[in-house]
Amino acid sequence: MLKKQNIALLLLAAAVPLIALAPLPDFWIAQLNYIGLYALVCLGLVLLTGVGGLTSFGQAAFVGIGAYTTAWLTLNTGMSPWLTLFVGLGFTAVSAMVVGLITLRMSGHYLPLATIAWGLALYYLMGNLDALGKYDGLLGLKSLSIGSIDIGQGRLFFVLTWAILLAGAIALLNLLDSRPGRAIRSLKGGSQMAEAMGISTFRYKVTIFVIAALFACVSGWLLAHFQRTVNPSAFGLKMGIEYLFMAVIGGVGHVWGAIVGAALIKLLDDYLQVALPALIGTSGSYEVIVFGITMVLVLKYLPDGLWSVVARKLPKAPRSVDWQHAADLPARSKPAQGDVVLQVDKIRKQFGGLTAVNDISFDIAAGQIVGLIGPNGAGKSTTFNLITGVLSKTSGQVLFRGSDISAMPSRDISRQGMARTFQHVKMIPDMTVLENVAMGAYTRGRSGVVSSMLRTNQAEEQSLMKEAQRQLERIGMGAYLHEQAGNLAMGPQRLMEIARALCCDPALLLLDEPAAGLRHKEKQALAAVLRQLQSEGMSILLVEHDMGLVMDVCDHLVVMEFGTLLTQGTPAEIQASPAVRAAYLGTEH
């Protein structure tokens, strides 16, 4: 059965030629042309802002690059407009790459401010260059044509614009439902979880910034030949704000919200420019006031935009289970029973004058469950983060399967075969359990952005989903495949995190307080999962406060107090230790 989004695509694709043939006034065809042009830019903002969480007010500047490139080349060199598109895409990609590499390391309000500065700089550059006609712009562009057929105006231009728009929407939907798409969707929740899965978050930020710029460039190329003139007014900060406004109103997290927002704002803008002066009795840009009030109301009562209402009425159909016969992902070699998997040698972490971890050393052998315990504030989580590369070490060394990983970032450590969970569950709530778990297999895939957009990655996608299902069934969560992750209770969420870590095919699994917030029955289920994993040869480092669970499943315990190593030994030895009782109870009796 076809997915609902595929049905929507077929209906839209069928509607385009029907609209072109329908006896609509030319005015409405022109309106639809502008809606298509604006929606192309908004598609890029859906990816950049709605999915990736990066706010940009500078997309109009990339529209300007596409428009000015084709205008200057066609007027001054006689180059074919079809060739100028590729030149413009090249210029846009390079400029977006440079801007992205400079600005995307910023966070908070600095990134939007940087995009405003970028947009203003390009606007004034375009308006002051003699070669670009200054503020008068470039006039007399040719219309797009194929042979002797003019397709740069009216109904044929409508078909071209909307065909490109639908192709862009399909490519974006394909991308979001893929290995790199899941990596992109993880950006909005912060970098720690994504980096622990082996994902280079900065590389993906730059990637989506470039993709969004390319969508804007195509819109600018079409706009230039549609209007047959180019001037800076269409590419200033005002239009950059309007594009973002359209995306937010329509639903910045939804592909179809780009079209809804562009259509609504374009039609309302034209209507209000006529209706409001007539109603008030004086001329002025009163529509800006209405749009400002509308934005406030939408952000207050519909923060996910208008399309979110439709999305709730038409829930996404469960993914078709079509991977039964998919090839298995390649597995990494496993250490032999008893081999040393992890060696922690005198690691230290200082924050200014505070020593949070002071020369901690211990080993983990293959097939062993080691518990890292201690009172609150003992430095357990800091030690955990030093081992996994989340924090840099002041001194000391960590060896994983004989290789020094002391200076590696967490994403590179993940690629070596070390996987982890988090003290506070980190996931993507609006993705299914299956999709969240498949993120853990990111380092075992190879498909890139282009192959995902073109849907040539299906064999690998099926293998990734097969592995995710296998790991969920391995820990007893096979019934939750298509459940939205945000709907799970705490116990299943923590088990889902373990399944995601197992998808990495690790030699060592690190669990950060996996029993926190669980009920008694859920803790029993967790203990059963840990014992099962150990029986399959998995090595586990467990940071946990629940002493019942720790004593039940661990072979060896490492006890910390005030950042130092208090003692280590078997659970029986630790229970009998006066020093441990003093650390936990404040007395040696």
Coordinates of C-alpha atoms in Angstrom, one line a residue:
M1 CA 0.0 0.0 0.0
L2 CA 1.3 3.5 -0.9
K3 CA 2.3 5.8 1.9
K4 CA 0.1 8.8 2.4
Q5 CA 2.9 11.2 1.4
N6 CA 3.3 9.3 -1.9
I7 CA -0.4 9.7 -2.6
A8 CA -0.1 13.4 -1.8
L9 CA 2.8 13.6 -4.2
L10 CA 0.9 11.8 -7.0
L11 CA -2.1 14.1 -6.5
L12 CA 0.1 17.2 -6.7
A13 CA 2.0 16.0 -9.7
A14 CA -1.3 15.2 -11.5
A15 CA -2.7 18.6 -10.5
V16 CA 0.1 20.7 -12.1
P17 CA -0.7 19.9 -15.7
L18 CA -4.4 20.1 -15.0
I19 CA -4.1 23.6 -13.6
A20 CA -1.9 24.6 -16.5
L21 CA -4.6 23.5 -18.9
A22 CA -7.5 24.9 -16.9
P23 CA -9.1 28.2 -18.0
L24 CA -7.7 30.2 -15.1
P25 CA -7.0 33.9 -15.5
D26 CA -3.3 34.7 -16.2
F27 CA -3.3 36.6 -12.9
W28 CA -3.7 33.4 -10.9
I29 CA -1.2 31.6 -13.0
A30 CA 1.3 34.4 -12.1
Q31 CA 0.4 34.1 -8.4
L32 CA 1.0 30.3 -8.5
N33 CA 4.4 31.0 -10.2
Y34 CA 5.4 33.3 -7.3
I35 CA 4.2 30.8 -4.8
G36 CA 6.3 28.1 -6.4
L37 CA 9.4 30.4 -6.4
Y38 CA 8.9 31.3 -2.7
A39 CA 8.2 27.7 -1.7
L40 CA 11.5 26.6 -3.1
V41 CA 13.3 28.9 -0.7
C42 CA 11.1 27.7 2.1
L43 CA 12.0 24.1 1.4
G44 CA 15.6 24.9 2.2
L45 CA 14.5 26.6 5.4
V46 CA 12.5 23.5 6.4
L47 CA 15.7 21.5 6.2
L48 CA 17.9 24.1 7.8
T49 CA 15.7 25.6 10.5
G50 CA 12.8 23.2 11.0
V51 CA 14.8 20.0 10.9
G52 CA 18.3 21.1 11.7
G53 CA 17.5 23.8 14.2
L54 CA 19.6 26.5 12.5
T55 CA 17.9 29.9 12.1
S56 CA 18.9 31.9 9.0
F57 CA 17.7 35.3 7.9
G58 CA 20.0 35.3 5.0
Q59 CA 18.4 33.0 2.4
A60 CA 17.3 36.0 0.2
A61 CA 21.0 36.7 -0.4
F62 CA 21.4 33.2 -1.9
V63 CA 18.4 33.9 -4.1
G64 CA 20.3 37.0 -5.2
I65 CA 23.4 35.0 -6.1
G66 CA 21.4 32.8 -8.4
A67 CA 19.6 35.7 -10.0
Y68 CA 22.6 37.9 -10.5
T69 CA 24.8 35.1 -11.8
T70 CA 22.4 34.2 -14.6
A71 CA 21.6 37.9 -15.4
W72 CA 25.2 39.0 -15.7
L73 CA 26.3 35.9 -17.7
T74 CA 23.4 36.0 -20.1
L75 CA 23.7 39.7 -20.7
N76 CA 27.5 40.0 -20.9
T77 CA 28.6 36.6 -22.4
G78 CA 25.6 35.3 -24.2
M79 CA 25.8 32.1 -22.2
S80 CA 22.7 29.9 -22.3
P81 CA 20.5 30.4 -19.3
W82 CA 20.4 26.6 -18.8
L83 CA 24.2 26.7 -18.3
T84 CA 24.1 29.7 -16.1
L85 CA 22.1 27.7 -13.6
F86 CA 25.0 25.4 -13.0
V87 CA 27.4 28.3 -12.7
G88 CA 25.1 29.9 -10.2
L89 CA 24.8 26.7 -8.2
G90 CA 28.6 26.5 -8.1
F91 CA 29.0 30.1 -6.9
T92 CA 26.3 29.5 -4.3
A93 CA 27.8 26.3 -3.0
V94 CA 31.2 27.9 -2.6
S95 CA 29.8 31.0 -0.9
A96 CA 27.5 29.0 1.4
M97 CA 30.4 26.7 2.3
V98 CA 32.6 29.7 3.2
V99 CA 29.9 31.4 5.2
G100 CA 28.9 28.1 6.9
L101 CA 32.4 27.3 7.9
I102 CA 32.7 30.7 9.5
T103 CA 29.3 31.0 11.2
L104 CA 28.0 27.6 12.0
R105 CA 30.3 27.1 15.0
M106 CA 28.2 29.8 16.6
S107 CA 25.2 29.0 18.7
G108 CA 22.3 30.7 20.4
H109 CA 21.5 34.2 19.0
Y110 CA 24.9 34.6 17.4
L111 CA 24.1 32.5 14.4
P112 CA 20.9 34.4 13.4
L113 CA 22.8 37.7 13.9
A114 CA 25.6 36.4 11.6
T115 CA 23.1 35.5 8.9
I116 CA 21.6 39.0 9.1
A117 CA 25.0 40.5 8.7
W118 CA 25.8 38.2 5.7
G119 CA 22.5 39.1 4.1
L120 CA 23.0 42.8 4.6
A121 CA 26.6 42.7 3.3
L122 CA 25.6 41.0 0.0
Y123 CA 22.6 43.3 -0.4
Y124 CA 24.8 46.4 -0.2
L125 CA 27.4 44.7 -2.4
M126 CA 24.9 44.1 -5.1
G127 CA 23.5 47.6 -4.8
N128 CA 26.9 49.3 -5.2
L129 CA 28.7 47.4 -7.9
D130 CA 28.7 49.1 -11.3
A131 CA 28.9 45.7 -13.1
L132 CA 25.6 44.7 -11.5
G133 CA 23.8 48.0 -12.3
K134 CA 23.9 49.2 -8.7
Y135 CA 20.4 49.7 -7.3
D136 CA 18.8 49.9 -10.7
G137 CA 19.9 46.3 -11.4
L138 CA 20.2 44.5 -14.7
L139 CA 17.5 44.8 -17.3
G140 CA 16.5 43.0 -20.5
L141 CA 17.0 39.4 -19.6
K142 CA 15.8 36.7 -22.0
S143 CA 13.0 34.4 -21.1
L144 CA 13.7 30.7 -20.7
S145 CA 13.2 28.7 -23.9
I146 CA 13.6 25.3 -25.4
G147 CA 14.4 25.8 -29.0
S148 CA 11.8 28.2 -30.3
I149 CA 9.3 27.5 -27.5
D150 CA 9.2 30.2 -24.8
I151 CA 8.7 28.5 -21.4
G152 CA 9.8 31.5 -19.3
Q153 CA 6.3 33.0 -18.8
G154 CA 2.8 32.0 -18.1
R155 CA 1.6 28.4 -18.0
L156 CA 4.7 26.7 -19.2
F157 CA 6.7 28.5 -16.6
F158 CA 4.2 27.3 -14.0
V159 CA 4.8 23.7 -15.1
L160 CA 8.5 24.1 -15.0
T161 CA 8.6 25.9 -11.6
W162 CA 6.2 23.4 -9.9
A163 CA 8.0 20.4 -11.4
I164 CA 11.2 21.6 -9.9
L165 CA 9.4 22.4 -6.6
L166 CA 7.9 18.9 -6.4
A167 CA 11.2 17.3 -7.4
G168 CA 12.8 19.3 -4.5
A169 CA 10.1 18.2 -2.1
I170 CA 10.5 14.5 -3.1
A171 CA 14.3 14.8 -2.7
L172 CA 13.9 16.3 0.7
L173 CA 11.5 13.6 1.9
N174 CA 13.9 11.0 0.6
L175 CA 16.8 12.6 2.4
L176 CA 14.9 12.8 5.8
D177 CA 14.0 9.2 5.6
S178 CA 17.6 7.9 5.3
R179 CA 20.9 7.4 7.2
P180 CA 22.1 11.0 6.7
G181 CA 18.6 12.3 7.2
R182 CA 18.4 10.8 10.7
A183 CA 21.8 12.3 11.4
I184 CA 20.4 15.7 10.3
R185 CA 17.3 15.3 12.5
S186 CA 19.5 14.7 15.5
L187 CA 21.1 18.1 15.2
K188 CA 18.2 20.0 16.8
G189 CA 18.5 18.2 20.1
G190 CA 22.2 19.1 20.6
S191 CA 25.4 17.5 19.5
Q192 CA 26.3 15.1 22.4
M193 CA 24.0 12.2 21.4
A194 CA 24.7 12.5 17.7
E195 CA 28.5 12.7 18.2
A196 CA 28.3 9.6 20.4
M197 CA 26.7 7.8 17.5
G198 CA 29.7 8.6 15.3
I199 CA 28.0 11.6 13.5
S200 CA 30.0 14.7 12.7
T201 CA 27.5 17.3 13.6
F202 CA 29.4 20.3 12.2
R203 CA 29.8 18.6 8.8
Y204 CA 26.1 18.1 8.6
K205 CA 25.4 21.6 9.7
V206 CA 27.5 22.9 6.8
T207 CA 25.8 20.3 4.5
I208 CA 22.3 21.5 5.2
F209 CA 23.3 25.1 5.0
V210 CA 24.7 24.5 1.5
I211 CA 21.6 22.5 0.5
A212 CA 19.2 25.3 1.7
A213 CA 21.4 27.8 -0.2
L214 CA 21.1 25.7 -3.4
F215 CA 17.3 25.6 -3.2
A216 CA 17.4 29.4 -2.9
C217 CA 19.7 29.7 -5.9
V218 CA 17.4 27.8 -8.1
S219 CA 14.5 30.0 -7.0
G220 CA 16.7 33.1 -7.9
W221 CA 17.6 31.7 -11.3
L222 CA 13.9 31.1 -12.1
L223 CA 12.9 34.5 -10.7
A224 CA 15.4 36.4 -12.9
H225 CA 14.1 34.9 -16.1
F226 CA 10.5 35.2 -15.0
Q227 CA 10.7 38.9 -14.3
R228 CA 13.4 39.5 -16.9
T229 CA 15.0 42.0 -14.6
V230 CA 17.1 41.8 -11.5
N231 CA 17.6 44.4 -8.8
P232 CA 18.7 44.2 -5.1
S233 CA 15.3 45.0 -3.6
A234 CA 14.2 41.4 -3.9
F235 CA 17.2 40.1 -2.0
G236 CA 17.4 42.3 1.0
L237 CA 16.9 41.5 4.7
K238 CA 13.1 42.2 4.4
M239 CA 12.8 39.3 2.0
G240 CA 15.0 37.1 4.2
I241 CA 12.6 37.7 7.1
E242 CA 9.6 37.0 4.9
Y243 CA 11.0 33.7 3.7
L244 CA 11.5 32.6 7.3
F245 CA 8.0 34.0 8.1
M246 CA 6.4 31.8 5.4
A247 CA 8.2 28.7 6.6
V248 CA 7.2 29.2 10.2
I249 CA 3.6 30.0 9.4
G250 CA 3.2 27.0 7.2
G251 CA 5.1 24.6 9.5
V252 CA 8.9 24.9 9.5
G253 CA 9.3 21.3 10.5
H254 CA 7.2 19.9 7.6
V255 CA 8.0 19.7 3.9
W256 CA 4.5 20.5 2.8
G257 CA 4.4 23.4 5.3
A258 CA 6.8 25.3 2.9
I259 CA 4.1 25.3 0.2
V260 CA 1.3 26.2 2.5
G261 CA 3.2 29.0 4.1
A262 CA 4.3 30.5 0.8
A263 CA 0.8 30.3 -0.7
L264 CA -0.9 31.8 2.4
I265 CA 1.6 34.7 2.8
K266 CA 1.7 35.6 -0.9
L267 CA -2.1 35.7 -1.3
L268 CA -2.7 37.5 2.0
D269 CA 0.1 40.0 1.2
D270 CA -1.5 40.9 -2.2
Y271 CA -5.0 41.1 -0.7
L272 CA -4.1 43.2 2.4
Q273 CA -2.0 45.7 0.3
V274 CA -5.3 46.6 -1.4
A275 CA -7.9 46.0 1.3
L276 CA -6.2 47.6 4.3
P277 CA -5.6 51.1 2.8
A278 CA -9.2 51.0 1.4
L279 CA -10.5 50.1 4.9
I280 CA -8.4 52.6 6.8
G281 CA -8.6 55.4 4.2
T282 CA -4.9 56.1 3.9
S283 CA -2.0 54.4 2.2
G284 CA 0.8 52.5 4.1
S285 CA 2.4 49.1 4.6
Y286 CA -0.3 48.0 7.1
E287 CA 0.0 44.4 6.0
V288 CA 3.4 44.3 7.9
I289 CA 1.5 45.0 11.2
V290 CA -1.0 42.3 10.4
F291 CA 1.7 39.8 9.6
G292 CA 3.5 40.7 12.9
I293 CA 0.4 40.1 14.9
T294 CA -0.2 36.8 13.0
M295 CA 3.3 35.6 13.7
V296 CA 2.9 36.2 17.4
L297 CA -0.5 34.3 17.5
V298 CA 0.9 31.4 15.5
L299 CA 4.0 31.1 17.7
K300 CA 1.7 31.2 20.7
Y301 CA -1.0 28.8 19.7
L302 CA 0.5 26.8 16.7
P303 CA 4.2 26.7 17.2
D304 CA 4.6 23.9 14.7
G305 CA 2.7 25.9 12.0
L306 CA -0.5 25.3 10.1
W307 CA 0.6 22.0 8.5
S308 CA 0.9 20.5 11.9
V309 CA -2.9 20.5 12.2
V310 CA -3.1 18.5 9.0
A311 CA -0.3 16.2 10.1
R312 CA -2.2 15.3 13.3
K313 CA -5.3 14.5 11.3
L314 CA -3.4 12.3 8.8
P315 CA -0.9 10.3 11.0
K316 CA 2.0 8.8 9.2
A317 CA 1.5 5.2 8.1
P318 CA 3.8 2.6 9.7
R319 CA 6.9 1.8 7.7
S320 CA 6.6 -1.2 5.4
V321 CA 8.7 -4.1 6.8
D322 CA 10.5 -4.9 3.5
W323 CA 13.9 -5.8 4.9
Q324 CA 13.4 -9.5 5.7
H325 CA 15.8 -10.6 2.9
A326 CA 18.2 -7.6 3.2
A327 CA 21.9 -8.3 3.6
D328 CA 23.3 -8.3 7.1
L329 CA 25.6 -5.3 8.0
P330 CA 29.3 -6.2 8.3
A331 CA 30.2 -7.1 11.9
R332 CA 33.4 -6.0 13.6
S333 CA 35.8 -8.5 15.1
K334 CA 35.2 -9.2 18.8
P335 CA 37.9 -9.7 21.5
A336 CA 38.5 -13.2 22.8
Q337 CA 37.0 -14.1 26.2
G338 CA 39.4 -12.7 28.9
D339 CA 41.2 -10.2 26.6
V340 CA 41.6 -6.7 28.1
V341 CA 39.1 -4.5 26.3
L342 CA 39.6 -1.2 28.1
Q343 CA 42.6 0.1 30.1
V344 CA 42.1 3.3 32.1
D345 CA 45.5 4.6 33.3
K346 CA 45.6 7.5 35.8
I347 CA 43.2 9.7 34.0
R348 CA 42.7 13.2 35.6
K349 CA 40.4 16.1 34.9
Q350 CA 40.8 19.5 36.3
F351 CA 38.3 22.4 36.0
G352 CA 40.5 25.4 36.9
G353 CA 41.6 24.7 40.5
L354 CA 39.1 21.9 41.0
T355 CA 40.2 18.3 40.4
A356 CA 37.1 16.4 39.5
V357 CA 38.8 13.1 38.7
N358 CA 42.2 12.3 40.2
D359 CA 44.4 9.6 38.7
I360 CA 41.7 6.9 38.2
S361 CA 42.9 3.5 36.9
F362 CA 41.1 0.2 36.1
D363 CA 40.7 -2.4 33.4
I364 CA 37.8 -4.2 31.8
A365 CA 38.1 -7.7 30.3
A366 CA 36.0 -9.1 27.5
G367 CA 32.7 -10.6 28.7
Q368 CA 33.0 -8.7 32.0
I369 CA 30.4 -6.4 33.6
V370 CA 32.2 -3.7 35.7
G371 CA 30.3 -1.3 37.9
L372 CA 31.6 2.2 38.6
I373 CA 30.0 3.3 41.8
G374 CA 30.3 6.0 44.5
P375 CA 28.3 8.6 46.4
N376 CA 26.8 11.6 44.6
G377 CA 29.6 13.9 43.4
A378 CA 32.2 11.2 43.4
G379 CA 33.1 11.9 39.8
K380 CA 31.6 8.8 38.1
S381 CA 29.8 10.7 35.3
T382 CA 32.9 12.8 34.7
T383 CA 35.1 9.6 34.5
F384 CA 32.5 8.1 32.1
N385 CA 32.7 11.2 29.9
L386 CA 36.5 11.2 29.9
I387 CA 36.5 7.6 28.7
T388 CA 34.0 8.2 25.9
G389 CA 35.6 11.4 24.7
V390 CA 32.9 13.8 25.7
L391 CA 35.4 15.6 27.9
S392 CA 39.1 16.1 27.2
K393 CA 41.5 14.7 29.8
T394 CA 44.0 16.8 31.7
S395 CA 46.3 13.9 31.9
G396 CA 46.3 10.1 31.8
Q397 CA 45.7 7.5 29.1
V398 CA 42.8 5.4 27.8
L399 CA 43.5 2.3 25.7
F400 CA 40.7 0.5 23.9
R401 CA 41.6 -2.9 22.5
G402 CA 45.2 -1.9 22.7
S403 CA 44.8 1.4 20.8
D404 CA 45.3 4.8 22.5
I405 CA 42.0 6.7 22.2
S406 CA 42.9 9.4 24.8
A407 CA 42.8 12.3 22.3
M408 CA 39.9 11.1 20.2
P409 CA 36.6 12.9 20.0
S410 CA 33.5 10.8 20.9
R411 CA 32.5 10.2 17.3
D412 CA 35.8 8.6 16.5
I413 CA 35.7 6.5 19.6
S414 CA 32.3 5.3 18.5
R415 CA 33.8 4.2 15.2
Q416 CA 36.3 2.1 17.2
G417 CA 33.5 0.0 18.7
M418 CA 32.6 1.7 21.9
A419 CA 29.0 2.6 22.4
R420 CA 27.2 4.4 25.3
T421 CA 23.8 5.5 26.7
F422 CA 23.1 8.6 28.7
Q423 CA 22.1 9.5 32.3
H424 CA 19.2 11.4 30.9
V425 CA 17.7 9.6 27.9
K426 CA 18.6 11.3 24.6
M427 CA 16.5 10.5 21.6
I428 CA 14.5 12.1 18.8
P429 CA 10.9 12.1 20.2
D430 CA 9.1 12.5 16.9
M431 CA 10.9 9.6 15.2
T432 CA 9.8 6.0 15.7
V433 CA 11.6 3.6 18.0
L434 CA 13.0 1.8 14.9
E435 CA 14.4 5.0 13.4
N436 CA 15.9 6.0 16.7
V437 CA 17.6 2.7 17.1
A438 CA 18.8 2.7 13.5
M439 CA 20.8 5.8 14.3
G440 CA 23.1 3.6 16.3
A441 CA 24.2 1.9 13.1
Y442 CA 25.2 5.1 11.5
T443 CA 28.9 4.2 11.4
R444 CA 28.1 0.9 9.7
G445 CA 26.6 2.6 6.7
R446 CA 28.1 4.6 3.8
S447 CA 25.2 6.3 2.0
G448 CA 25.5 10.0 1.5
V449 CA 23.2 13.0 1.0
V450 CA 23.0 12.8 -2.8
S451 CA 22.4 9.0 -3.0
S452 CA 19.7 9.4 -0.3
M453 CA 17.9 12.2 -2.2
L454 CA 18.0 10.1 -5.4
R455 CA 16.8 7.0 -3.5
T456 CA 19.7 4.9 -4.7
N457 CA 20.5 3.9 -1.1
Q458 CA 17.6 1.4 -0.5
A459 CA 19.7 -1.7 -0.1
E460 CA 21.7 -0.1 2.7
E461 CA 18.5 1.3 4.3
Q462 CA 16.9 -2.1 4.4
S463 CA 20.1 -3.5 6.0
L464 CA 20.1 -0.7 8.6
M465 CA 16.4 -1.3 9.5
K466 CA 17.0 -5.1 9.7
E467 CA 19.8 -4.5 12.2
A468 CA 17.7 -2.1 14.2
Q469 CA 14.8 -4.6 14.4
R470 CA 17.2 -7.4 15.4
Q471 CA 18.6 -5.3 18.3
L472 CA 15.1 -4.4 19.5
E473 CA 14.1 -8.0 19.5
R474 CA 17.3 -8.9 21.2
I475 CA 16.3 -6.9 24.2
G476 CA 12.6 -7.8 24.1
M477 CA 11.3 -4.6 22.4
G478 CA 10.2 -6.1 19.1
A479 CA 6.6 -5.0 19.7
Y480 CA 7.6 -1.3 19.7
L481 CA 9.1 -0.9 16.2
H482 CA 6.6 1.6 14.9
E483 CA 5.8 3.4 18.2
Q484 CA 6.8 7.1 18.4
A485 CA 9.7 7.3 20.7
G486 CA 8.4 10.2 22.6
N487 CA 5.3 8.2 23.7
L488 CA 7.3 5.5 25.5
A489 CA 7.5 5.3 29.3
M490 CA 10.9 5.7 31.0
G491 CA 11.7 2.0 31.1
P492 CA 11.2 1.2 27.4
Q493 CA 13.1 4.5 26.6
R494 CA 16.1 3.3 28.4
L495 CA 15.9 -0.1 26.8
M496 CA 15.6 1.6 23.4
E497 CA 18.9 3.5 24.2
I498 CA 20.6 0.2 24.9
A499 CA 19.3 -1.2 21.6
R500 CA 20.6 1.9 19.8
A501 CA 24.0 1.5 21.3
L502 CA 24.0 -2.2 20.3
C503 CA 23.4 -1.3 16.7
C504 CA 26.9 0.1 16.7
D505 CA 28.1 -3.5 17.1
P506 CA 30.3 -2.5 20.0
A507 CA 33.0 -4.5 21.8
L508 CA 32.3 -2.4 24.9
L509 CA 28.9 -1.0 26.1
L510 CA 28.9 1.9 28.5
L511 CA 25.6 2.4 30.4
D512 CA 25.2 5.7 32.4
E513 CA 22.6 5.1 35.2
P514 CA 20.3 2.9 33.1
A515 CA 18.0 2.1 36.1
A516 CA 17.4 5.7 37.0
G517 CA 13.6 6.3 37.2
L518 CA 12.7 2.7 36.6
R519 CA 10.1 0.7 38.6
H520 CA 11.0 -2.6 40.2
K521 CA 9.7 -4.8 37.4
E522 CA 11.5 -2.6 34.8
K523 CA 14.8 -3.0 36.8
Q524 CA 14.3 -6.7 36.8
A525 CA 13.9 -6.6 33.0
L526 CA 17.0 -4.5 32.7
A527 CA 19.0 -6.9 34.8
A528 CA 17.8 -9.8 32.6
V529 CA 18.9 -7.9 29.4
L530 CA 22.4 -7.2 30.9
R531 CA 22.9 -10.8 31.9
Q532 CA 21.8 -11.9 28.4
L533 CA 24.3 -9.5 26.8
Q534 CA 27.1 -10.8 29.0
S535 CA 26.2 -14.3 28.0
E536 CA 26.7 -13.3 24.4
G537 CA 30.2 -12.0 25.1
M538 CA 29.5 -8.3 25.6
S539 CA 31.7 -6.2 27.9
I540 CA 29.9 -3.6 29.9
L541 CA 30.8 -0.6 32.1
L542 CA 27.9 0.3 34.3
V543 CA 27.6 3.6 36.2
E544 CA 24.7 3.1 38.6
H545 CA 23.3 4.2 42.0
D546 CA 21.0 1.2 42.5
M547 CA 23.1 -1.1 44.6
G548 CA 20.7 -4.0 44.3
L549 CA 21.1 -4.0 40.5
V550 CA 24.9 -3.4 40.7
M551 CA 25.5 -6.3 43.2
D552 CA 23.2 -8.6 41.1
V553 CA 24.9 -8.2 37.7
C554 CA 28.4 -6.9 38.1
D555 CA 31.6 -9.1 38.2
H556 CA 33.9 -6.3 39.4
L557 CA 33.3 -3.0 41.1
V558 CA 35.3 0.3 41.0
V559 CA 34.4 2.6 43.9
M560 CA 35.1 6.4 43.7
E561 CA 35.0 9.1 46.4
F562 CA 35.6 12.8 45.8
G563 CA 37.2 12.1 42.4
T564 CA 39.6 9.5 43.7
L565 CA 39.8 5.7 43.5
L566 CA 38.6 4.4 46.9
T567 CA 38.9 0.7 46.2
Q568 CA 38.0 -2.0 43.7
G569 CA 37.1 -5.7 43.9
T570 CA 34.3 -8.2 43.6
P571 CA 30.8 -7.3 44.8
A572 CA 31.4 -9.5 47.9
E573 CA 34.7 -7.7 48.7
I574 CA 33.1 -4.3 48.2
Q575 CA 30.2 -5.1 50.5
A576 CA 32.6 -6.2 53.2
S577 CA 34.8 -3.1 52.9
P578 CA 34.7 -0.7 55.9
A579 CA 36.0 2.1 53.7
V580 CA 33.0 1.7 51.3
R581 CA 30.5 1.7 54.2
A582 CA 32.1 4.9 55.5
A583 CA 31.9 6.6 52.1
Y584 CA 28.2 5.7 51.7
L585 CA 27.0 5.9 55.4
G586 CA 29.5 8.3 56.9
T587 CA 30.6 5.8 59.5
E588 CA 32.8 2.7 59.7
H589 CA 30.6 0.9 62.1

